[in-house]
mmCIF file of C-alpha atoms in Angstrom:
data_model
loop_
_atom_site.group_PDB
_atom_site.id
_atom_site.type_symbol
_atom_site.label_atom_id
_atom_site.label_comp_id
_atom_site.label_asym_id
_atom_site.label_seq_id
_atom_site.Cartn_x
_atom_site.Cartn_y
_atom_site.Cartn_z
ATOM 1 C CA UNK A 1 -20.467 -39.881 -27.625
ATOM 2 C CA UNK A 2 -18.426 -37.484 -25.503
ATOM 3 C CA UNK A 3 -19.272 -39.596 -22.452
ATOM 4 C CA UNK A 4 -17.614 -42.551 -24.191
ATOM 5 C CA UNK A 5 -14.442 -40.537 -24.675
ATOM 6 C CA UNK A 6 -14.532 -39.429 -21.048
ATOM 7 C CA UNK A 7 -14.977 -42.990 -19.721
ATOM 8 C CA UNK A 8 -12.379 -44.447 -22.069
ATOM 9 C CA UNK A 9 -9.886 -41.737 -21.117
ATOM 10 C CA UNK A 10 -10.420 -42.507 -17.429
ATOM 11 C CA UNK A 11 -9.780 -46.227 -17.804
ATOM 12 C CA UNK A 12 -6.855 -45.596 -20.111
ATOM 13 C CA UNK A 13 -5.346 -43.354 -17.454
ATOM 14 C CA UNK A 14 -5.931 -45.975 -14.722
ATOM 15 C CA UNK A 15 -4.391 -48.744 -16.813
ATOM 16 C CA UNK A 16 -1.211 -46.717 -17.200
ATOM 17 C CA UNK A 17 -1.177 -45.503 -13.606
ATOM 18 C CA UNK A 18 -1.563 -48.887 -11.978
ATOM 19 C CA UNK A 19 -0.099 -51.013 -14.782
ATOM 20 C CA UNK A 20 -2.928 -53.517 -14.324
ATOM 21 C CA UNK A 21 -3.378 -54.219 -18.033
ATOM 22 C CA UNK A 22 -1.079 -56.056 -20.364
ATOM 23 C CA UNK A 23 0.826 -54.244 -23.108
ATOM 24 C CA UNK A 24 -1.711 -55.658 -25.555
ATOM 25 C CA UNK A 25 -4.648 -54.190 -23.634
ATOM 26 C CA UNK A 26 -2.885 -50.855 -23.354
ATOM 27 C CA UNK A 27 -2.374 -50.827 -27.103
ATOM 28 C CA UNK A 28 -6.002 -51.809 -27.684
ATOM 29 C CA UNK A 29 -7.209 -48.992 -25.451
ATOM 30 C CA UNK A 30 -4.971 -46.536 -27.269
ATOM 31 C CA UNK A 31 -6.284 -47.575 -30.695
ATOM 32 C CA UNK A 32 -9.894 -47.371 -29.481
ATOM 33 C CA UNK A 33 -9.304 -43.913 -28.007
ATOM 34 C CA UNK A 34 -7.785 -42.634 -31.286
ATOM 35 C CA UNK A 35 -10.741 -44.115 -33.183
ATOM 36 C CA UNK A 36 -13.194 -42.212 -30.970
ATOM 37 C CA UNK A 37 -11.302 -38.957 -31.498
ATOM 38 C CA UNK A 38 -11.333 -39.393 -35.289
ATOM 39 C CA UNK A 39 -15.059 -40.213 -35.401
ATOM 40 C CA UNK A 40 -15.806 -37.335 -33.056
ATOM 41 C CA UNK A 41 -13.873 -34.931 -35.255
ATOM 42 C CA UNK A 42 -15.800 -36.023 -38.325
ATOM 43 C CA UNK A 43 -19.132 -35.654 -36.535
ATOM 44 C CA UNK A 44 -18.207 -32.216 -35.210
ATOM 45 C CA UNK A 45 -17.049 -30.935 -38.576
ATOM 46 C CA UNK A 46 -20.206 -32.164 -40.274
ATOM 47 C CA UNK A 47 -22.498 -30.534 -37.699
ATOM 48 C CA UNK A 48 -20.659 -27.231 -37.570
ATOM 49 C CA UNK A 49 -20.613 -26.756 -41.339
ATOM 50 C CA UNK A 50 -24.107 -28.050 -42.009
ATOM 51 C CA UNK A 51 -26.043 -25.508 -39.995
ATOM 52 C CA UNK A 52 -24.027 -22.624 -41.455
ATOM 53 C CA UNK A 53 -24.511 -23.745 -45.060
ATOM 54 C CA UNK A 54 -27.393 -21.918 -46.761
ATOM 55 C CA UNK A 55 -28.454 -22.706 -50.332
ATOM 56 C CA UNK A 56 -31.408 -21.672 -52.451
ATOM 57 C CA UNK A 57 -32.750 -25.210 -52.165
ATOM 58 C CA UNK A 58 -32.463 -25.804 -48.429
ATOM 59 C CA UNK A 59 -33.755 -22.575 -46.883
ATOM 60 C CA UNK A 60 -36.833 -20.426 -46.530
ATOM 61 C CA UNK A 61 -37.447 -16.992 -45.031
ATOM 62 C CA UNK A 62 -39.687 -16.724 -41.978
ATOM 63 C CA UNK A 63 -40.834 -13.175 -41.212
ATOM 64 C CA UNK A 64 -42.186 -12.884 -37.668
ATOM 65 C CA UNK A 65 -44.783 -10.163 -37.002
ATOM 66 C CA UNK A 66 -43.263 -7.236 -38.919
ATOM 67 C CA UNK A 67 -46.501 -5.313 -38.472
ATOM 68 C CA UNK A 68 -46.663 -1.549 -38.777
ATOM 69 C CA UNK A 69 -47.965 -0.890 -35.268
ATOM 70 C CA UNK A 70 -45.320 -3.113 -33.716
ATOM 71 C CA UNK A 71 -42.482 -1.660 -35.774
ATOM 72 C CA UNK A 72 -43.140 1.821 -34.450
ATOM 73 C CA UNK A 73 -42.294 0.626 -30.946
ATOM 74 C CA UNK A 74 -38.972 -0.992 -31.883
ATOM 75 C CA UNK A 75 -35.684 0.748 -31.032
ATOM 76 C CA UNK A 76 -34.276 -0.240 -34.472
ATOM 77 C CA UNK A 77 -37.363 0.392 -36.607
ATOM 78 C CA UNK A 78 -35.510 1.701 -39.670
ATOM 79 C CA UNK A 79 -33.135 -1.279 -39.834
ATOM 80 C CA UNK A 80 -36.107 -3.631 -39.651
ATOM 81 C CA UNK A 81 -37.878 -1.932 -42.546
ATOM 82 C CA UNK A 82 -34.796 -1.650 -44.744
ATOM 83 C CA UNK A 83 -33.338 -5.101 -44.185
ATOM 84 C CA UNK A 84 -36.721 -6.789 -44.090
ATOM 85 C CA UNK A 85 -37.478 -5.468 -47.560
ATOM 86 C CA UNK A 86 -34.029 -6.446 -48.861
ATOM 87 C CA UNK A 87 -34.307 -10.016 -47.617
ATOM 88 C CA UNK A 88 -37.836 -10.531 -48.910
ATOM 89 C CA UNK A 89 -36.915 -9.097 -52.323
ATOM 90 C CA UNK A 90 -33.885 -11.361 -52.434
ATOM 91 C CA UNK A 91 -35.960 -14.436 -51.609
ATOM 92 C CA UNK A 92 -38.516 -13.494 -54.248
ATOM 93 C CA UNK A 93 -35.867 -13.134 -56.974
ATOM 94 C CA UNK A 94 -34.410 -16.579 -56.273
ATOM 95 C CA UNK A 95 -37.742 -18.337 -55.643
ATOM 96 C CA UNK A 96 -37.011 -18.995 -51.987
ATOM 97 C CA UNK A 97 -40.259 -19.517 -50.045
ATOM 98 C CA UNK A 98 -41.323 -16.657 -47.770
ATOM 99 C CA UNK A 99 -43.700 -17.115 -44.844
ATOM 100 C CA UNK A 100 -45.119 -14.121 -42.962
ATOM 101 C CA UNK A 101 -46.758 -14.355 -39.558
ATOM 102 C CA UNK A 102 -48.967 -11.723 -37.959
ATOM 103 C CA UNK A 103 -49.645 -11.463 -34.239
ATOM 104 C CA UNK A 104 -53.331 -10.756 -33.560
ATOM 105 C CA UNK A 105 -53.771 -8.693 -36.761
ATOM 106 C CA UNK A 106 -57.229 -7.483 -35.706
ATOM 107 C CA UNK A 107 -55.606 -5.493 -32.919
ATOM 108 C CA UNK A 108 -52.089 -4.912 -34.252
ATOM 109 C CA UNK A 109 -52.826 -4.490 -37.945
ATOM 110 C CA UNK A 110 -51.206 -6.076 -41.014
ATOM 111 C CA UNK A 111 -47.580 -6.594 -41.962
ATOM 112 C CA UNK A 112 -45.794 -3.400 -42.986
ATOM 113 C CA UNK A 113 -46.651 -2.721 -46.618
ATOM 114 C CA UNK A 114 -43.041 -1.747 -47.240
ATOM 115 C CA UNK A 115 -41.959 -5.331 -46.529
ATOM 116 C CA UNK A 116 -45.012 -7.281 -47.671
ATOM 117 C CA UNK A 117 -45.124 -5.652 -51.111
ATOM 118 C CA UNK A 118 -41.555 -6.842 -51.785
ATOM 119 C CA UNK A 119 -42.853 -10.399 -52.110
ATOM 120 C CA UNK A 120 -45.031 -11.483 -55.020
ATOM 121 C CA UNK A 121 -45.533 -15.003 -53.694
ATOM 122 C CA UNK A 122 -45.741 -15.754 -49.999
ATOM 123 C CA UNK A 123 -47.735 -17.506 -47.295
ATOM 124 C CA UNK A 124 -49.377 -15.684 -44.411
ATOM 125 C CA UNK A 125 -50.214 -17.114 -40.988
ATOM 126 C CA UNK A 126 -52.275 -15.272 -38.385
ATOM 127 C CA UNK A 127 -51.674 -16.176 -34.755
ATOM 128 C CA UNK A 128 -52.582 -15.206 -31.211
ATOM 129 C CA UNK A 129 -49.843 -17.136 -29.401
ATOM 130 C CA UNK A 130 -46.239 -15.983 -29.285
ATOM 131 C CA UNK A 131 -44.531 -18.934 -30.980
ATOM 132 C CA UNK A 132 -45.268 -19.265 -34.689
ATOM 133 C CA UNK A 133 -44.617 -23.009 -34.616
ATOM 134 C CA UNK A 134 -48.275 -23.756 -35.272
ATOM 135 C CA UNK A 135 -49.876 -26.574 -37.304
ATOM 136 C CA UNK A 136 -50.088 -24.198 -40.288
ATOM 137 C CA UNK A 137 -46.341 -23.531 -40.165
ATOM 138 C CA UNK A 138 -45.545 -27.208 -39.699
ATOM 139 C CA UNK A 139 -47.537 -28.049 -42.824
ATOM 140 C CA UNK A 140 -45.758 -25.382 -44.858
ATOM 141 C CA UNK A 141 -42.366 -26.618 -43.697
ATOM 142 C CA UNK A 142 -43.302 -30.131 -44.812
ATOM 143 C CA UNK A 143 -44.584 -28.779 -48.107
ATOM 144 C CA UNK A 144 -41.415 -26.858 -48.929
ATOM 145 C CA UNK A 145 -39.061 -29.511 -47.505
ATOM 146 C CA UNK A 146 -36.616 -26.903 -46.197
ATOM 147 C CA UNK A 147 -34.309 -27.615 -43.259
ATOM 148 C CA UNK A 148 -32.768 -24.149 -42.784
ATOM 149 C CA UNK A 149 -34.964 -21.326 -41.554
ATOM 150 C CA UNK A 150 -33.823 -17.727 -42.034
ATOM 151 C CA UNK A 151 -35.605 -15.773 -39.307
ATOM 152 C CA UNK A 152 -36.327 -12.066 -38.978
ATOM 153 C CA UNK A 153 -38.944 -10.029 -37.156
ATOM 154 C CA UNK A 154 -40.107 -8.916 -33.735
ATOM 155 C CA UNK A 155 -39.865 -9.127 -30.877
ATOM 156 C CA UNK A 156 -36.448 -10.718 -30.546
ATOM 157 C CA UNK A 157 -36.931 -11.878 -26.965
ATOM 158 C CA UNK A 158 -40.567 -12.998 -27.291
ATOM 159 C CA UNK A 159 -42.083 -14.266 -30.553
ATOM 160 C CA UNK A 160 -38.803 -14.668 -32.424
ATOM 161 C CA UNK A 161 -37.160 -16.387 -29.452
ATOM 162 C CA UNK A 162 -40.037 -18.794 -28.795
ATOM 163 C CA UNK A 163 -40.377 -19.685 -32.479
ATOM 164 C CA UNK A 164 -36.633 -20.319 -32.794
ATOM 165 C CA UNK A 165 -36.714 -22.507 -29.688
ATOM 166 C CA UNK A 166 -39.517 -24.651 -31.120
ATOM 167 C CA UNK A 167 -37.860 -24.923 -34.537
ATOM 168 C CA UNK A 168 -34.497 -25.952 -33.077
ATOM 169 C CA UNK A 169 -36.063 -28.518 -30.737
ATOM 170 C CA UNK A 170 -37.800 -30.040 -33.772
ATOM 171 C CA UNK A 171 -34.587 -30.449 -35.745
ATOM 172 C CA UNK A 172 -34.513 -27.332 -37.914
ATOM 173 C CA UNK A 173 -31.447 -25.166 -38.442
ATOM 174 C CA UNK A 174 -32.200 -21.548 -37.569
ATOM 175 C CA UNK A 175 -30.261 -18.591 -38.968
ATOM 176 C CA UNK A 176 -31.157 -15.416 -37.117
ATOM 177 C CA UNK A 177 -30.680 -12.119 -38.959
ATOM 178 C CA UNK A 178 -29.270 -9.928 -36.190
ATOM 179 C CA UNK A 179 -29.803 -6.646 -38.045
ATOM 180 C CA UNK A 180 -33.395 -7.553 -38.892
ATOM 181 C CA UNK A 181 -34.820 -8.598 -35.540
ATOM 182 C CA UNK A 182 -35.914 -6.053 -32.977
ATOM 183 C CA UNK A 183 -37.307 -5.345 -29.542
ATOM 184 C CA UNK A 184 -38.629 -2.291 -27.769
ATOM 185 C CA UNK A 185 -35.376 -2.031 -25.833
ATOM 186 C CA UNK A 186 -31.827 -2.848 -26.880
ATOM 187 C CA UNK A 187 -31.301 -4.759 -23.637
ATOM 188 C CA UNK A 188 -34.100 -7.209 -24.462
ATOM 189 C CA UNK A 189 -32.864 -7.447 -28.057
ATOM 190 C CA UNK A 190 -29.358 -8.453 -26.934
ATOM 191 C CA UNK A 191 -30.690 -10.886 -24.358
ATOM 192 C CA UNK A 192 -32.942 -12.558 -26.944
ATOM 193 C CA UNK A 193 -30.053 -13.020 -29.368
ATOM 194 C CA UNK A 194 -27.835 -14.404 -26.612
ATOM 195 C CA UNK A 195 -30.441 -16.997 -25.605
ATOM 196 C CA UNK A 196 -30.984 -18.136 -29.198
ATOM 197 C CA UNK A 197 -27.260 -18.414 -29.854
ATOM 198 C CA UNK A 198 -26.864 -20.613 -26.784
ATOM 199 C CA UNK A 199 -29.696 -22.827 -28.046
ATOM 200 C CA UNK A 200 -27.829 -23.389 -31.307
ATOM 201 C CA UNK A 201 -29.121 -20.728 -33.700
ATOM 202 C CA UNK A 202 -26.640 -19.239 -36.165
ATOM 203 C CA UNK A 203 -26.395 -15.488 -35.586
ATOM 204 C CA UNK A 204 -25.890 -13.842 -38.962
ATOM 205 C CA UNK A 205 -26.773 -10.572 -40.715
ATOM 206 C CA UNK A 206 -28.469 -9.396 -43.885
ATOM 207 C CA UNK A 207 -25.373 -8.904 -46.014
ATOM 208 C CA UNK A 208 -23.790 -12.233 -45.054
ATOM 209 C CA UNK A 209 -26.948 -14.081 -46.090
ATOM 210 C CA UNK A 210 -27.345 -12.153 -49.340
ATOM 211 C CA UNK A 211 -23.811 -13.030 -50.410
ATOM 212 C CA UNK A 212 -23.900 -16.586 -49.075
ATOM 213 C CA UNK A 213 -27.070 -18.065 -50.515
#
């Protein structure tokens, strides 16, 4: 679409510069150019508002590897525990689906009881690869028919990042909870968030989501 605008602008400029077109053709080019700008504006507005718009019917909460052993190594452990519990409780109250993943639970243990116990109804996926975009998750996403994924967990620059990348490339809208994702170092945390934002994820926070949904 933007290539069309670029090409049309170029020829419109040439037609004026060299006066090779008739007045009628100049007018036609002008009308076509305005039409492209209007359509482009409508498309842009739709896209920009759609991925930011969370409702109880279009979203689910995806909790990536908030396991006790992993949490202890995170630089923002307390924020993860507090906000993780708040978000899961919130989802439970409003019947928003919650999916937990656990990275190699035999070695790294289960999800933190503080967070897991906040949800009465949830799904749990065990994994050994970093991205959680596994067949089990794909089936659950189809089952719940949700297009917006609220993501939290660890580590920001590894499992969370790779899962977000796969979700976005498969057409899902990802909202990343910046005060409920963590890494062992703040530098890696910030880098992970930056990469996901550039890929198209919405960078939000716990309170914004709680008041918005």
